[in-house]
Short mmCIF file of C-alpha atoms in Angstrom, two decimals:
data_model
loop_
_atom_site.label_atom_id
_atom_site.label_comp_id
_atom_site.label_asym_id
_atom_site.label_seq_id
_atom_site.Cartn_x
_atom_site.Cartn_y
_atom_site.Cartn_z
CA GLU I 1 112.71 89.58 88.36
CA PRO I 2 109.24 91.18 88.60
CA GLU I 3 109.05 94.89 87.85
CA VAL I 4 107.17 97.97 88.89
CA THR I 5 106.04 99.80 85.78
CA GLN I 6 105.34 103.51 85.50
CA THR I 7 103.65 105.51 82.80
CA PRO I 8 104.28 107.85 81.17
CA SER I 9 108.07 108.03 81.23
CA HIS I 10 107.92 111.76 80.52
CA GLN I 11 105.12 114.21 81.20
CA VAL I 12 105.14 117.87 80.26
CA THR I 13 102.41 120.09 81.60
CA GLN I 14 101.52 123.73 82.07
CA MET I 15 101.58 125.28 85.51
CA GLY I 16 98.17 124.98 87.17
CA GLN I 17 97.17 121.86 85.25
CA GLU I 18 96.32 118.54 86.86
CA VAL I 19 98.54 115.53 86.21
CA ILE I 20 98.11 111.87 87.04
CA LEU I 21 101.13 109.64 87.25
CA ARG I 22 100.44 105.93 86.93
CA CYS I 23 102.16 102.94 88.46
CA VAL I 24 101.54 99.22 88.34
CA PRO I 25 103.14 97.65 91.43
CA ILE I 26 104.26 94.06 91.61
CA SER I 27 101.17 91.90 91.84
CA ASN I 28 101.62 90.28 95.27
CA HIS I 29 102.90 93.43 96.97
CA LEU I 30 100.81 95.15 99.59
CA TYR I 31 102.68 98.38 100.34
CA PHE I 32 103.03 101.17 97.84
CA TYR I 33 105.08 104.33 97.84
CA TRP I 34 105.77 107.48 95.91
CA TYR I 35 109.14 109.20 96.04
CA ARG I 36 110.44 112.12 94.05
CA GLN I 37 113.89 113.34 93.06
CA ILE I 38 114.34 116.94 92.01
CA LEU I 39 117.26 117.25 89.62
CA GLY I 40 120.52 117.19 91.54
CA GLN I 41 118.84 116.60 94.88
CA LYS I 42 118.15 113.59 97.03
CA VAL I 43 115.34 111.08 96.76
CA GLU I 44 112.47 112.34 98.93
CA PHE I 45 109.68 110.28 100.46
CA LEU I 46 106.20 111.49 99.57
CA VAL I 47 103.68 108.93 100.75
CA SER I 48 103.10 105.31 101.67
CA PHE I 49 99.84 103.46 101.07
CA TYR I 50 98.50 100.23 102.52
CA ASN I 51 95.09 98.63 102.71
CA ASN I 52 93.56 101.38 100.58
CA GLU I 53 94.65 104.23 102.78
CA ILE I 54 97.61 106.48 103.36
CA SER I 55 99.79 105.14 106.18
CA GLU I 56 102.46 107.83 106.18
CA LYS I 57 103.07 111.07 104.32
CA SER I 58 105.73 113.74 104.31
CA GLU I 59 105.35 117.49 104.60
CA ILE I 60 105.79 117.69 100.84
CA PHE I 61 102.57 115.74 100.34
CA ASP I 62 100.13 118.61 100.83
CA ASP I 63 96.52 119.05 99.74
CA GLN I 64 97.59 119.33 96.10
CA PHE I 65 98.63 115.68 96.12
CA SER I 66 96.46 112.59 96.32
CA VAL I 67 96.95 108.88 95.76
CA GLU I 68 94.54 106.20 94.72
CA ARG I 69 94.40 102.54 93.92
CA PRO I 70 91.37 102.61 91.67
CA ASP I 71 91.19 99.07 90.38
CA GLY I 72 93.40 96.76 92.41
CA SER I 73 96.34 96.93 90.04
CA ASN I 74 97.12 100.59 89.35
CA PHE I 75 98.47 103.03 91.95
CA THR I 76 98.20 106.66 90.92
CA LEU I 77 99.61 109.96 92.12
CA LYS I 78 97.55 113.04 91.26
CA ILE I 79 98.79 116.59 91.48
CA ARG I 80 95.77 118.88 91.26
CA SER I 81 97.36 122.17 90.28
CA THR I 82 100.97 121.78 89.32
CA LYS I 83 103.63 124.32 90.27
CA LEU I 84 107.02 124.89 88.72
CA GLU I 85 108.67 123.37 91.76
CA ASP I 86 106.80 120.09 91.21
CA SER I 87 109.17 119.40 88.30
CA ALA I 88 111.02 116.24 89.31
CA MET I 89 111.45 112.55 88.66
CA TYR I 90 108.66 110.70 90.45
CA PHE I 91 109.36 107.12 91.48
CA CYS I 92 106.79 104.57 92.47
CA ALA I 93 107.86 101.68 94.67
CA SER I 94 106.23 98.65 96.19
CA SER I 95 107.11 96.04 98.76
CA ARG I 96 105.56 92.84 100.02
CA THR I 97 105.84 93.93 103.63
CA SER I 98 106.47 97.30 105.16
CA ASN I 99 109.75 96.67 106.92
CA SER I 100 111.48 93.47 106.01
CA GLU I 101 111.64 93.63 102.27
CA LYS I 102 113.45 95.79 99.83
CA LEU I 103 111.58 98.38 97.86
CA PHE I 104 111.14 97.60 94.19
CA PHE I 105 111.32 100.86 92.25
CA GLY I 106 109.81 101.74 88.93
CA SER I 107 111.85 103.52 86.28
CA GLY I 108 110.25 106.84 87.11
CA THR I 109 108.18 109.53 85.43
CA GLN I 110 110.00 112.74 84.58
CA LEU I 111 107.52 115.55 85.19
CA SER I 112 108.27 118.93 83.69
CA VAL I 113 106.04 121.84 84.67
CA LEU I 114 106.34 124.84 82.36
CA ALA X 1 111.91 110.15 112.97
CA GLN X 2 115.01 108.83 111.31
CA SER X 3 117.52 110.77 109.24
CA VAL X 4 120.40 109.74 107.03
CA SER X 5 123.56 111.61 106.14
CA GLN X 6 126.11 110.77 103.47
CA HIS X 7 129.40 112.52 103.95
CA ASN X 8 130.69 112.70 100.40
CA HIS X 9 128.65 114.36 97.69
CA HIS X 10 131.14 113.72 94.90
CA VAL X 11 133.91 111.16 94.68
CA ILE X 12 136.35 110.75 91.80
CA LEU X 13 138.51 107.63 91.63
CA SER X 14 140.72 105.91 89.13
CA GLU X 15 139.97 102.35 88.10
CA ALA X 16 141.27 99.74 90.58
CA ALA X 17 141.20 102.22 93.45
CA SER X 18 139.41 101.22 96.63
CA LEU X 19 136.10 102.82 97.52
CA GLU X 20 134.50 103.69 100.82
CA LEU X 21 131.33 105.80 100.99
CA GLY X 22 130.19 106.97 104.39
CA CYS X 23 126.64 106.74 105.71
CA ASN X 24 125.43 107.66 109.18
CA TYR X 25 121.90 107.55 110.46
CA SER X 26 120.08 108.79 113.49
CA TYR X 27 117.31 106.72 115.00
CA GLY X 28 116.97 105.23 118.44
CA GLY X 29 115.31 101.95 117.56
CA THR X 30 115.73 99.00 115.24
CA VAL X 31 116.55 99.87 111.66
CA ASN X 32 116.94 98.13 108.36
CA LEU X 33 119.70 99.56 106.19
CA PHE X 34 120.12 99.64 102.44
CA TRP X 35 122.41 100.89 99.72
CA TYR X 36 120.85 101.70 96.37
CA VAL X 37 122.59 102.62 93.13
CA GLN X 38 121.35 104.74 90.26
CA TYR X 39 123.29 104.38 87.03
CA PRO X 40 123.05 107.27 84.56
CA GLY X 41 119.63 107.32 82.97
CA GLN X 42 118.36 104.35 84.96
CA HIS X 43 116.18 103.78 87.98
CA LEU X 44 117.21 102.94 91.52
CA GLN X 45 118.48 99.42 92.13
CA LEU X 46 119.25 97.66 95.37
CA LEU X 47 122.94 96.94 95.99
CA LEU X 48 122.69 95.35 99.42
CA LYS X 49 120.74 95.39 102.65
CA TYR X 50 121.17 94.72 106.35
CA PHE X 51 118.38 93.50 108.61
CA SER X 52 120.13 91.49 111.33
CA GLY X 53 122.93 89.00 111.89
CA ASP X 54 126.42 89.39 110.47
CA PRO X 55 127.12 93.13 110.34
CA LEU X 56 129.30 92.69 107.26
CA VAL X 57 126.95 92.41 104.32
CA LYS X 58 127.95 91.43 100.81
CA GLY X 59 125.97 92.66 97.85
CA ILE X 60 126.07 92.53 94.10
CA LYS X 61 128.99 93.57 91.89
CA GLY X 62 131.59 93.13 94.62
CA PHE X 63 130.15 95.71 97.00
CA GLU X 64 129.98 95.20 100.75
CA ALA X 65 128.88 97.30 103.71
CA GLU X 66 129.52 97.11 107.42
CA PHE X 67 126.95 97.99 110.05
CA ILE X 68 128.58 99.48 113.15
CA LYS X 69 125.80 99.96 115.65
CA SER X 70 127.85 101.98 118.12
CA LYS X 71 128.70 104.49 115.41
CA PHE X 72 125.28 104.46 113.73
CA SER X 73 127.13 103.84 110.49
CA PHE X 74 126.68 101.69 107.41
CA ASN X 75 129.59 102.45 105.10
CA LEU X 76 129.76 101.03 101.60
CA ARG X 77 133.02 99.56 100.32
CA LYS X 78 134.50 98.02 97.22
CA PRO X 79 138.16 96.93 97.04
CA SER X 80 138.68 97.79 93.37
CA VAL X 81 136.30 99.98 91.40
CA GLN X 82 135.61 99.77 87.68
CA TRP X 83 134.60 102.41 85.18
CA SER X 84 131.13 100.82 85.12
CA ASP X 85 130.68 101.69 88.81
CA THR X 86 130.18 105.32 87.82
CA ALA X 87 126.78 106.10 89.32
CA GLU X 88 125.03 107.77 92.22
CA TYR X 89 124.86 105.80 95.46
CA PHE X 90 122.14 106.26 98.05
CA CYS X 91 122.12 105.03 101.62
CA ALA X 92 118.63 104.40 103.00
CA VAL X 93 117.19 103.62 106.40
CA ASN X 94 113.89 101.89 107.05
CA ALA X 95 112.41 102.35 110.50
CA LYS X 96 109.09 102.51 112.26
CA ASN X 97 107.36 105.89 112.33
CA THR X 98 103.99 106.98 113.63
CA GLY X 99 102.12 105.62 110.62
CA GLY X 100 104.24 102.58 109.95
CA PHE X 101 107.58 101.83 108.46
CA LYS X 102 109.16 104.41 106.20
CA THR X 103 112.33 104.39 104.12
CA ILE X 104 114.36 107.59 104.10
CA PHE X 105 117.22 108.21 101.68
CA GLY X 106 120.47 110.08 102.13
CA ALA X 107 121.40 112.88 99.75
CA GLY X 108 123.44 110.55 97.59
CA THR X 109 127.08 110.35 96.55
CA ARG X 110 128.03 110.75 92.92
CA LEU X 111 130.92 108.45 92.04
CA PHE X 112 132.93 109.01 88.89
CA VAL X 113 135.51 106.39 87.98
CA LYS X 114 138.18 107.43 85.51
CA ALA X 115 139.21 104.77 83.03
#
């Protein structure tokens, strides 16, 4: 089965630093998502992306966050100035359509902000 | 906007016991429903999904779920659990929001199966 790949698997950063989390969605998918899971808590929706623009975002996704699809294959999540509470597992997902297909999840990037 | 609630946060069962995990959602329109599983140290995987048709859906590894529209429920069941079913289970609802379709997850249920 095709896979969504995420790099790095672990990222440690200092508070206030910028981080970029990278994802390669499945090649024929058109919809892309970022979710996060703080340790012991539920999976939270951050943002969905289609046709090179954000289609939906949650209240978590504030001005510190941005997403980009720079080259037609990668899908990145940037956090400009990380806070301690940004420490979480970040999952990228993609789907072929926005409503009738399952989400294919990557294995996640564990972000630790010190 | 839709929301999802899972009633049990932690469930402990012995092997061969039957399993039922509750999931209720709130949304007035058409929804697509999913159960995902996350084994320790692994990423989320789809167990089963409901879009339309037969409300009793069968998934992988012997799991099934029943969509009861009148109760806004989509409970997950398995007649006889195994130790390898130890994992966290997430119910998810996909529905149309202002910007398009969005999938929202429940808080998850941690299942521990004693050998």
